[in-house]
Tab-separated table of C-alpha atoms in Angstrom:
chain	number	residue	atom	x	y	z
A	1	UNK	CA	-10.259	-2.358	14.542
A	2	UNK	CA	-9.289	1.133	13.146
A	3	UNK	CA	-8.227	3.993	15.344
A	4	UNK	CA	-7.802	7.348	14.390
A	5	UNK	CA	-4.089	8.153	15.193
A	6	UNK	CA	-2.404	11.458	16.287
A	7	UNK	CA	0.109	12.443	13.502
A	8	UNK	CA	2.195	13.088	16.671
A	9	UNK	CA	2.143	9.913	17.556
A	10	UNK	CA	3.736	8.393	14.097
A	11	UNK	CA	6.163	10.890	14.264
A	12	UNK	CA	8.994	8.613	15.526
A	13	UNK	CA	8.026	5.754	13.843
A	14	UNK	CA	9.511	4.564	10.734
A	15	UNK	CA	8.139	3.238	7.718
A	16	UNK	CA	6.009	0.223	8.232
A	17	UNK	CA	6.238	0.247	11.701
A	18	UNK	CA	3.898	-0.197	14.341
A	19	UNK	CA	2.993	-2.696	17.615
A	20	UNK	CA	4.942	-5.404	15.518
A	21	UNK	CA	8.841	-4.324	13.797
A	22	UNK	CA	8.095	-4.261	9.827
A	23	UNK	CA	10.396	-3.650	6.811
A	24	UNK	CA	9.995	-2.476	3.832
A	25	UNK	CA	10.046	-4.710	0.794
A	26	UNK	CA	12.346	-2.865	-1.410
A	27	UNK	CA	13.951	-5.053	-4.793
A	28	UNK	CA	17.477	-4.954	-5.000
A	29	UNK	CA	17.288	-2.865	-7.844
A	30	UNK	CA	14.891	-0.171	-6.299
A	31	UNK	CA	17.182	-0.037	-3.171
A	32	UNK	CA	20.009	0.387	-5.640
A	33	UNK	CA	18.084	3.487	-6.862
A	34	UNK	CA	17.207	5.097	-4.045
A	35	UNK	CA	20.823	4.825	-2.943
A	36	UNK	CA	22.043	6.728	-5.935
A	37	UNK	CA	19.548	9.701	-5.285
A	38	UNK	CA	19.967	9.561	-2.174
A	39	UNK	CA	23.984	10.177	-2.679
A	40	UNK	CA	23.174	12.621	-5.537
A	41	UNK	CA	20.910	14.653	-2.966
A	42	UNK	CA	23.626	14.383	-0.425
A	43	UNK	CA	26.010	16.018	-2.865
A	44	UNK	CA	23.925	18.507	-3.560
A	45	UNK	CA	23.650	19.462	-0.062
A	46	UNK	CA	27.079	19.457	-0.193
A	47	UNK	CA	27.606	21.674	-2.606
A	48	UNK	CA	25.293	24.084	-1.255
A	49	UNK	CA	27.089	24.128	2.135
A	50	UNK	CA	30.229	25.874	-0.188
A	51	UNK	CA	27.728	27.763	-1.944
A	52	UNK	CA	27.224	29.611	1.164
A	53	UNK	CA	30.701	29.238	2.602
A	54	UNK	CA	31.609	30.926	-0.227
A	55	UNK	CA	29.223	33.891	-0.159
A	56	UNK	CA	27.795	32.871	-3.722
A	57	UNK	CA	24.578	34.884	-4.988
A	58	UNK	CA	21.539	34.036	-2.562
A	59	UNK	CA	19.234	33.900	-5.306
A	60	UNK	CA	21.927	30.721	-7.385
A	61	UNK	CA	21.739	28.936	-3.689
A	62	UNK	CA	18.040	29.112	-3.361
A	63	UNK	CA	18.157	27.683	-6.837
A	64	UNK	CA	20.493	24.663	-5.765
A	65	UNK	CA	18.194	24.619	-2.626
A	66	UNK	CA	14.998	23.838	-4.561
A	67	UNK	CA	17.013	21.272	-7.039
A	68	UNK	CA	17.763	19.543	-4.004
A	69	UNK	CA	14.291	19.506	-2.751
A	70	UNK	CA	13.116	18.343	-6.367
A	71	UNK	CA	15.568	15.369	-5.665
A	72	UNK	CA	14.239	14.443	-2.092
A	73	UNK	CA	10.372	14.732	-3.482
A	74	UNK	CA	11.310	12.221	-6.097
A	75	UNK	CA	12.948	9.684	-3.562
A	76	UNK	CA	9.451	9.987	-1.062
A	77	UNK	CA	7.658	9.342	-4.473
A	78	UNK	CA	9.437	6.010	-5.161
A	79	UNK	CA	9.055	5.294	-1.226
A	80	UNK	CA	5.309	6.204	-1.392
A	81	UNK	CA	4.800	4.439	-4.178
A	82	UNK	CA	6.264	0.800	-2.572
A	83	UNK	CA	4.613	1.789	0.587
A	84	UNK	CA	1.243	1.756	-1.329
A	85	UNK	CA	1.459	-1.181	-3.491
A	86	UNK	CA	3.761	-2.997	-0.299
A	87	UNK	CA	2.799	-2.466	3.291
A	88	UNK	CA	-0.478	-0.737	2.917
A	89	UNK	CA	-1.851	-3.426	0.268
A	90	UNK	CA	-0.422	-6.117	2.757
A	91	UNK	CA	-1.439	-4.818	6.186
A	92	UNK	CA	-5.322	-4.341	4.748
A	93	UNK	CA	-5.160	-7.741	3.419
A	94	UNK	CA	-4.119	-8.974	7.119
A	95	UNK	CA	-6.953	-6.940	8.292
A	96	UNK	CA	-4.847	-3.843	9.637
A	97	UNK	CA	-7.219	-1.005	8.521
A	98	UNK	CA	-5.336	1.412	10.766
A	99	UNK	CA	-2.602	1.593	7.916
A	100	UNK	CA	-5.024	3.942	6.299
A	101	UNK	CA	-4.736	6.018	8.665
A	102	UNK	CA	-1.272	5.991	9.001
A	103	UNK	CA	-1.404	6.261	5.484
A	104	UNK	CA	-3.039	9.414	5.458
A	105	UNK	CA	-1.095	11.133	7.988
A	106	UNK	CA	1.966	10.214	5.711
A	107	UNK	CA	0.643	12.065	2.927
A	108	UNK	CA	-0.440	15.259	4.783
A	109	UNK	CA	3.631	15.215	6.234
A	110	UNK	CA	4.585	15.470	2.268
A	111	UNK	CA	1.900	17.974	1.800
A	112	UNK	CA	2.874	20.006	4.173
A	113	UNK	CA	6.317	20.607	2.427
């Protein structure tokens, strides 16, 4: 039975979560990868903290800024992806239809950015 949900109401809810705890079913190899942008991105944010602390050029942070937003895009692209071919695929095939929805909302968050 489908429902059509609230984005508010997903808001706090993590990844593959709903009534019922879920994970995500990330290889060892794709966690492994995210990690590593995700420490990359965290550098960068890093470095644009002294950027700023250091009165650099507005127009070289907004560059570092938009880098850095490159980076995260890339890591909810990998995530979207397994979320696809992972959850969503498995929840339908349980007969959870209301993961489109969730689905959907999901995407309109990223579009939004």
């Amino acid at each position: 039975m489908a429902h059509n949900l609230d984005p508010q109401q997903l808001s706090d809810e993590p990844c593959c979560e709903s009534k019922v705890e879920r994970k995500s079913h990330h290889s060892e190899e794709v966690k492994k990868n995210l990690v590593t942008r995700l420490n990359r991105v965290e550098g960068q944010i890093r470095g644009i903290k002294r950027l700023i602390e250091n009165d650099t050029y507005c127009d070289d942070v907004i560059t570092q800024i938009s880098a850095t937003q490159a980076a995260l895009n890339s890591v909810a692209k990998i995530l979207l992806e397994g979320h696809m071919k992972n959850c969503v695929v498995e929840r339908i095939q349980e007969g959870d239809t209301e993961v489109l929805d969730e689905f959907l909302i999901t995407i309109q968050k990223l579009m939004k950015k």
